[in-house]
Short mmCIF file of C-alpha atoms in Angstrom, two decimals:
data_model
loop_
_atom_site.label_atom_id
_atom_site.label_comp_id
_atom_site.label_asym_id
_atom_site.label_seq_id
_atom_site.Cartn_x
_atom_site.Cartn_y
_atom_site.Cartn_z
CA UNK A 12 0.34 0.06 -0.34
CA UNK A 13 3.08 2.28 0.73
CA UNK A 14 4.22 1.81 -2.63
CA UNK A 15 1.38 1.75 -4.54
CA UNK A 16 0.51 5.22 -2.39
CA UNK A 17 4.25 6.84 -3.43
CA UNK A 18 3.52 5.83 -7.05
CA UNK A 19 -0.23 7.66 -6.97
CA UNK A 20 1.13 10.15 -5.67
CA UNK A 21 4.17 10.80 -7.37
CA UNK A 22 1.56 10.52 -10.81
CA UNK A 23 -0.29 13.18 -9.32
CA UNK A 24 1.96 16.17 -8.00
CA UNK A 25 4.28 14.80 -10.70
CA UNK A 26 1.85 15.50 -13.39
CA UNK A 27 0.98 18.62 -12.16
CA UNK A 28 4.06 19.79 -12.19
CA UNK A 29 4.74 18.85 -15.28
CA UNK A 30 2.28 19.83 -17.25
CA UNK A 31 2.14 23.58 -15.75
CA UNK A 32 6.08 23.30 -16.02
CA UNK A 33 5.61 22.42 -19.85
CA UNK A 34 2.94 25.17 -21.12
CA UNK A 35 5.17 28.15 -19.07
CA UNK A 36 8.95 26.42 -21.14
CA UNK A 37 6.99 26.02 -24.72
CA UNK A 38 6.59 30.09 -24.21
CA UNK A 39 8.45 31.70 -21.57
CA UNK A 40 7.89 35.36 -23.17
CA UNK A 41 4.24 34.83 -22.85
CA UNK A 42 5.26 33.29 -19.20
CA UNK A 43 7.49 36.15 -18.74
CA UNK A 44 4.50 38.73 -18.93
CA UNK A 45 2.59 36.63 -16.03
CA UNK A 46 5.45 37.68 -14.12
CA UNK A 47 6.10 40.98 -15.08
CA UNK A 48 2.52 41.50 -14.08
CA UNK A 49 3.45 39.92 -10.47
CA UNK A 50 6.21 41.97 -9.94
CA UNK A 51 4.18 45.39 -11.02
CA UNK A 52 1.51 43.95 -8.11
CA UNK A 53 3.81 43.56 -5.80
CA UNK A 54 5.66 46.94 -6.45
CA UNK A 55 9.07 44.41 -7.62
CA UNK A 56 9.86 46.89 -10.83
CA UNK A 57 13.32 47.24 -10.44
CA UNK A 58 13.59 43.24 -11.47
CA UNK A 59 11.36 43.86 -14.65
CA UNK A 60 14.49 43.55 -16.58
CA UNK A 61 15.09 40.01 -15.47
CA UNK A 62 11.58 39.04 -15.88
CA UNK A 63 12.36 36.86 -18.94
CA UNK A 64 14.80 34.87 -16.87
CA UNK A 65 12.77 34.18 -13.95
CA UNK A 66 9.94 32.85 -16.17
CA UNK A 67 12.80 30.43 -18.00
CA UNK A 68 13.54 29.62 -14.64
CA UNK A 69 10.17 29.03 -12.96
CA UNK A 70 9.31 27.13 -16.08
CA UNK A 71 12.23 24.90 -16.23
CA UNK A 72 11.70 24.42 -12.41
CA UNK A 73 8.50 23.16 -12.22
CA UNK A 74 9.33 20.71 -15.78
CA UNK A 75 12.43 19.57 -13.64
CA UNK A 76 10.89 18.72 -10.29
CA UNK A 77 7.71 17.19 -12.53
CA UNK A 78 9.81 14.86 -14.63
CA UNK A 79 11.72 13.77 -11.70
CA UNK A 80 8.61 12.95 -9.59
CA UNK A 81 7.04 11.18 -12.19
CA UNK A 82 10.43 8.95 -12.85
CA UNK A 83 10.64 8.60 -9.65
CA UNK A 84 14.55 9.65 -9.55
CA UNK A 85 15.72 11.69 -6.34
CA UNK A 86 11.66 10.92 -5.23
CA UNK A 87 12.58 12.11 -1.23
CA UNK A 88 14.51 15.37 -1.87
CA UNK A 89 11.95 15.73 -5.10
CA UNK A 90 9.23 15.52 -2.61
CA UNK A 91 10.61 18.12 -0.44
CA UNK A 92 11.34 20.77 -2.63
CA UNK A 93 7.40 20.33 -4.51
CA UNK A 94 6.13 20.46 -0.71
CA UNK A 95 8.09 24.10 -0.34
CA UNK A 96 7.80 25.57 -3.86
CA UNK A 97 4.02 24.75 -3.47
CA UNK A 98 3.82 26.27 0.44
CA UNK A 99 5.67 29.13 -0.97
CA UNK A 100 3.14 30.10 -4.30
CA UNK A 101 -0.09 28.59 -1.79
CA UNK A 102 0.87 32.21 0.38
CA UNK A 103 1.46 34.00 -3.27
CA UNK A 104 -2.20 33.03 -4.30
CA UNK A 105 -3.88 33.63 -1.22
CA UNK A 106 -2.50 37.36 -1.33
CA UNK A 107 -3.02 37.55 -5.45
CA UNK A 108 -6.50 36.39 -4.66
CA UNK A 109 -7.05 38.87 -1.41
CA UNK A 110 -5.40 42.25 -0.62
CA UNK A 111 -3.39 42.05 -3.88
CA UNK A 112 -5.69 40.86 -6.44
CA UNK A 113 -3.92 40.38 -10.29
CA UNK A 114 -6.95 38.86 -12.43
CA UNK A 115 -5.44 35.58 -14.53
CA UNK A 116 -2.38 33.95 -12.18
CA UNK A 117 -1.15 32.49 -15.16
CA UNK A 118 -0.67 28.76 -13.18
CA UNK A 119 -1.09 26.98 -16.29
CA UNK A 120 0.46 29.72 -19.02
CA UNK A 121 -2.27 30.65 -22.00
CA UNK A 122 -3.11 26.85 -22.01
CA UNK A 123 -6.13 26.84 -18.95
CA UNK A 124 -7.10 29.99 -17.39
CA UNK A 125 -7.70 30.16 -13.45
CA UNK A 126 -8.22 32.37 -11.59
CA UNK A 127 -5.99 33.19 -7.89
CA UNK A 128 -8.92 31.45 -6.24
CA UNK A 129 -8.74 28.82 -8.25
CA UNK A 130 -4.87 28.40 -8.37
CA UNK A 131 -5.13 28.83 -4.52
CA UNK A 132 -7.64 25.64 -3.83
CA UNK A 133 -4.96 23.87 -6.55
CA UNK A 134 -1.82 24.49 -4.05
CA UNK A 135 -3.76 23.91 -1.13
CA UNK A 136 -5.15 20.13 -2.76
CA UNK A 137 -1.33 19.50 -3.63
CA UNK A 138 0.59 20.62 -1.18
CA UNK A 139 -0.66 18.35 1.41
CA UNK A 140 0.09 15.41 -1.24
CA UNK A 141 3.29 16.30 -1.32
CA UNK A 142 3.94 16.64 2.49
CA UNK A 143 2.67 12.88 2.53
CA UNK A 144 4.80 11.70 -0.55
CA UNK A 145 7.94 13.21 1.40
CA UNK A 146 6.98 11.37 4.35
CA UNK A 147 6.86 8.20 2.19
CA UNK A 148 9.99 8.40 0.73
CA UNK A 149 11.97 9.94 3.58
CA UNK A 150 13.64 6.88 4.02
CA UNK A 151 14.72 6.11 0.34
CA UNK A 152 17.59 6.60 -1.70
CA UNK A 153 18.27 7.44 -5.05
CA UNK A 154 18.88 4.08 -7.46
CA UNK A 155 21.84 4.18 -9.68
CA UNK A 156 19.72 5.65 -13.10
CA UNK A 157 18.74 8.74 -11.04
CA UNK A 158 22.12 10.63 -12.09
CA UNK A 159 20.78 9.85 -15.21
CA UNK A 160 17.49 10.51 -15.62
CA UNK A 161 18.69 13.88 -13.88
CA UNK A 162 21.03 15.10 -16.13
CA UNK A 163 18.55 14.13 -19.24
CA UNK A 164 15.92 16.22 -16.93
CA UNK A 165 17.39 19.53 -16.21
CA UNK A 166 18.65 19.38 -20.10
CA UNK A 167 15.10 18.91 -21.54
CA UNK A 168 14.05 21.45 -18.93
CA UNK A 169 16.19 24.29 -19.94
CA UNK A 170 16.26 22.96 -24.04
CA UNK A 171 12.55 23.26 -24.46
CA UNK A 172 12.95 27.43 -23.55
CA UNK A 173 16.01 27.85 -25.04
CA UNK A 174 14.02 25.93 -28.31
CA UNK A 175 10.63 28.15 -27.54
CA UNK A 176 13.02 31.84 -27.12
CA UNK A 177 14.97 31.05 -30.45
CA UNK A 178 12.50 29.59 -32.42
CA UNK A 179 8.59 30.29 -31.39
CA UNK A 180 6.66 29.01 -28.73
CA UNK A 181 6.61 24.71 -29.61
CA UNK A 182 2.72 24.78 -29.22
CA UNK A 183 0.39 28.18 -29.73
CA UNK A 184 -1.86 28.66 -27.23
CA UNK A 185 -3.13 32.04 -28.21
CA UNK A 186 -5.94 33.57 -30.45
CA UNK A 187 -3.59 34.32 -33.01
CA UNK A 188 -2.36 30.61 -34.09
CA UNK A 189 -1.30 29.34 -37.48
CA UNK A 190 -4.92 28.39 -39.47
CA UNK A 191 -6.98 31.47 -37.82
CA UNK A 192 -9.03 33.06 -40.18
CA UNK A 193 -7.98 36.65 -38.99
CA UNK A 194 -10.34 38.89 -41.11
CA UNK A 195 -13.56 36.43 -40.48
CA UNK A 196 -12.48 36.65 -36.39
CA UNK A 197 -11.73 40.43 -36.58
CA UNK A 198 -14.88 41.51 -38.34
CA UNK A 199 -17.21 39.70 -35.85
CA UNK A 200 -15.87 41.22 -33.14
CA UNK A 201 -16.26 44.60 -35.37
CA UNK A 202 -19.99 43.61 -36.26
CA UNK A 203 -20.72 42.75 -32.45
CA UNK A 204 -19.48 45.88 -31.60
CA UNK A 205 -21.89 47.78 -33.96
CA UNK A 206 -24.81 46.01 -33.33
CA UNK A 207 -24.11 46.18 -29.26
CA UNK A 208 -24.38 49.88 -29.69
CA UNK A 209 -28.49 50.27 -30.25
CA UNK A 210 -30.69 53.98 -30.45
CA UNK A 211 -33.77 53.56 -28.03
CA UNK A 212 -37.21 55.50 -27.05
CA UNK A 213 -37.99 55.22 -23.86
CA UNK A 214 -42.11 55.26 -23.27
CA UNK A 215 -43.80 55.04 -20.18
CA UNK A 216 -47.42 53.47 -19.56
CA UNK A 217 -49.97 55.93 -18.63
CA UNK A 218 -52.33 53.80 -16.35
CA UNK A 219 -49.36 51.36 -14.89
CA UNK A 220 -46.17 53.97 -15.19
CA UNK A 221 -44.18 51.03 -16.23
CA UNK A 222 -41.71 52.10 -18.05
CA UNK A 223 -40.81 50.18 -21.82
CA UNK A 224 -37.68 50.34 -24.54
CA UNK A 225 -38.48 50.76 -28.40
CA UNK A 226 -36.04 50.73 -31.06
CA UNK A 227 -35.25 54.09 -32.42
CA UNK A 228 -37.21 53.35 -36.13
CA UNK A 229 -39.85 52.11 -34.08
CA UNK A 230 -43.50 54.04 -35.24
CA UNK A 231 -46.13 52.31 -33.40
CA UNK A 232 -45.25 53.40 -30.00
CA UNK A 233 -45.64 56.88 -31.09
CA UNK A 234 -49.37 56.61 -32.38
CA UNK A 235 -50.59 54.01 -29.08
CA UNK A 236 -52.46 56.67 -27.33
CA UNK A 237 -51.62 54.42 -24.07
CA UNK A 238 -47.96 55.85 -23.94
CA UNK A 239 -46.01 58.45 -23.53
CA UNK A 240 -42.79 60.00 -25.08
CA UNK A 241 -40.06 60.08 -22.42
CA UNK A 242 -36.16 60.52 -23.30
CA UNK A 243 -34.45 58.80 -26.33
CA UNK A 244 -30.62 57.56 -25.27
CA UNK A 245 -27.98 55.20 -26.93
CA UNK A 246 -27.86 51.46 -25.23
CA UNK A 247 -24.24 49.96 -25.23
CA UNK A 248 -25.21 45.88 -24.76
CA UNK A 249 -22.16 43.49 -23.70
CA UNK A 250 -20.81 41.43 -25.50
CA UNK A 251 -19.22 38.20 -24.31
CA UNK A 252 -16.67 37.21 -26.72
CA UNK A 253 -14.06 39.99 -27.03
CA UNK A 254 -10.77 37.83 -28.11
CA UNK A 255 -10.00 40.13 -31.13
CA UNK A 256 -11.08 43.12 -30.41
CA UNK A 257 -7.27 44.59 -28.82
CA UNK A 258 -5.80 43.61 -32.71
CA UNK A 259 -6.24 47.38 -34.21
CA UNK A 260 -3.23 48.52 -36.36
CA UNK A 261 -2.94 52.14 -36.82
CA UNK A 262 -1.27 54.21 -39.39
CA UNK A 263 1.30 57.23 -39.35
CA UNK A 264 -1.77 59.66 -39.21
CA UNK A 265 -3.72 57.20 -36.03
CA UNK A 266 -5.97 56.55 -38.49
CA UNK A 267 -6.99 52.75 -38.20
CA UNK A 268 -6.17 50.84 -40.87
CA UNK A 269 -7.38 46.92 -39.29
CA UNK A 270 -9.62 45.84 -41.99
CA UNK A 271 -8.34 47.54 -45.23
CA UNK A 272 -5.31 45.37 -44.38
CA UNK A 273 -6.79 42.50 -43.41
CA UNK A 274 -8.94 42.65 -46.70
CA UNK A 275 -5.79 42.45 -49.23
CA UNK A 276 -6.32 39.34 -51.14
CA UNK A 277 -3.13 36.39 -51.34
CA UNK A 278 -1.11 36.03 -49.24
CA UNK A 279 0.65 38.99 -47.62
CA UNK A 280 4.21 39.41 -45.56
CA UNK A 281 3.61 40.44 -42.09
CA UNK A 282 6.71 41.77 -40.52
CA UNK A 283 6.07 42.73 -36.54
CA UNK A 284 8.94 44.70 -35.36
CA UNK A 285 8.50 44.57 -31.33
CA UNK A 286 11.89 46.21 -30.59
CA UNK A 287 13.18 48.24 -33.46
CA UNK A 288 16.88 47.65 -31.21
CA UNK A 289 16.83 44.73 -32.47
CA UNK A 290 16.96 45.38 -36.17
CA UNK A 291 20.45 45.16 -36.66
CA UNK A 292 22.85 42.71 -37.78
CA UNK A 293 21.21 39.52 -39.30
CA UNK A 294 17.38 40.70 -39.06
CA UNK A 295 17.88 44.05 -40.23
CA UNK A 296 19.60 42.22 -43.49
CA UNK A 297 16.57 39.86 -43.29
CA UNK A 298 13.97 42.23 -43.00
CA UNK A 299 15.33 44.37 -45.65
CA UNK A 300 15.76 41.82 -48.40
CA UNK A 301 11.97 41.00 -47.57
CA UNK A 302 10.97 44.08 -47.83
CA UNK A 303 12.97 44.93 -51.34
CA UNK A 304 11.91 41.64 -52.53
CA UNK A 305 8.01 41.52 -51.49
CA UNK A 306 5.20 43.82 -53.64
CA UNK A 307 4.65 47.17 -51.49
CA UNK A 308 0.73 46.13 -51.84
CA UNK A 309 2.08 42.59 -50.69
CA UNK A 310 4.18 43.64 -47.44
CA UNK A 311 2.76 45.14 -43.79
CA UNK A 312 4.94 46.16 -41.32
CA UNK A 313 3.28 47.13 -38.12
CA UNK A 314 5.13 48.27 -34.98
CA UNK A 315 4.75 48.60 -31.20
CA UNK A 316 8.17 50.85 -31.06
CA UNK A 317 9.12 54.00 -32.29
CA UNK A 318 7.40 54.13 -36.23
CA UNK A 319 9.63 56.51 -37.50
CA UNK A 320 12.26 54.82 -36.32
CA UNK A 321 11.16 51.49 -37.85
CA UNK A 322 10.29 53.17 -41.18
CA UNK A 323 14.02 54.99 -42.00
CA UNK A 324 15.51 51.55 -41.12
CA UNK A 325 13.43 49.90 -43.69
CA UNK A 326 12.65 52.76 -45.86
CA UNK A 327 8.89 51.71 -45.84
CA UNK A 328 5.38 53.13 -44.11
CA UNK A 329 4.84 51.21 -41.12
CA UNK A 330 1.71 50.60 -39.13
CA UNK A 331 1.38 50.99 -35.28
CA UNK A 332 0.23 48.27 -32.82
CA UNK A 333 -0.31 48.06 -28.80
CA UNK A 334 2.52 46.29 -27.57
CA UNK A 335 0.92 43.50 -25.61
CA UNK A 336 -1.08 42.49 -28.61
CA UNK A 337 2.02 42.41 -30.99
CA UNK A 338 3.82 39.96 -28.00
CA UNK A 339 0.25 37.93 -28.65
CA UNK A 340 0.62 38.56 -32.15
CA UNK A 341 4.11 37.51 -32.78
CA UNK A 342 6.28 36.48 -29.98
CA UNK A 343 9.82 37.06 -31.34
CA UNK A 344 11.22 41.25 -30.93
CA UNK A 345 10.87 40.55 -34.89
CA UNK A 346 8.88 38.21 -36.56
CA UNK A 347 7.38 37.27 -39.83
CA UNK A 348 3.31 36.77 -40.33
CA UNK A 349 1.97 35.87 -43.46
CA UNK A 350 -1.79 36.16 -43.56
CA UNK A 351 -3.36 34.39 -46.89
CA UNK A 352 -6.84 35.80 -47.99
CA UNK A 353 -7.33 36.55 -44.18
CA UNK A 354 -5.84 33.48 -42.92
CA UNK A 355 -3.23 32.90 -40.54
CA UNK A 356 -1.09 30.32 -42.54
CA UNK A 357 2.49 31.06 -41.61
CA UNK A 358 5.13 32.39 -38.66
CA UNK A 359 8.37 32.12 -37.58
CA UNK A 360 11.17 34.49 -36.28
CA UNK A 361 12.60 37.12 -39.01
CA UNK A 362 15.55 34.67 -38.91
CA UNK A 363 13.70 31.62 -39.73
CA UNK A 364 11.92 33.24 -42.90
CA UNK A 365 11.86 31.07 -45.97
CA UNK A 366 13.97 28.33 -43.92
CA UNK A 367 11.46 25.99 -42.06
#
């Protein structure tokens, strides 16, 4: 029974850490966004430059602990580290759910959205399991394969982060993944916004005093002797799904050009520049080659940085986009997204454009 309990607890706790660490490690840039949110909430802005490094270490450690628990290597030491890890983050999530509200906690990255309360309950369930697992394994000694498992786990944990940073996330959990019809999705949100704004007429029933709303183009309400006109106003209905609402692109004059750009037919190359300072060396040469060899009607340059600087470096007009939206659209500091008839069918770091 002791052996069975050890295996079951190792699989539950280790599996959770394995999944949590994996979704963080396959997208360290996305994880760093959650880290930045925590640092800002806890007034630790001085650590902002280290947000990405913290995200890499956090994801790698969770993935490493999960791999070791599932594989049964150094189970005593791993269970203790896991329990300590859960203890610290149980306190953090409790604070985030009460005195320092933070919204989505990022426990499972962008793969699964959990509130701080949900994460707190999860940690509250896993923490006793980790403690019991440690108590069950206190007298265990490492087997002769443990060091091999540890080496492989360390290499794999940090390797997943390294691959994601050099290229793009191995798994894209964001809305702007390949295969998404961006034109249709953005248009759907715009239509919902237009339909959410209604002009209405307010009348009062003379007999009952009840107030009733009618569409602005209604005519019967004016001829009904039982109704008395009160007022006319605009109603803004709530929209349930606003995932693509933030995807808004503006030209140099501040005029939104999103739909006109997405309306272009054929394959359009969107060059995404999140950091103008990254436009140097191989990146700058690669971008200049794309601009030089692509017809102007089939290329769009968007940036969340200095538009003037980007335009001068590339000798082409560019469009502005919100920094957070661009980080969701393209994780690389300089990347390429090919949109064919409104559908995203290709995403790469600029250094890999045309290679894969």
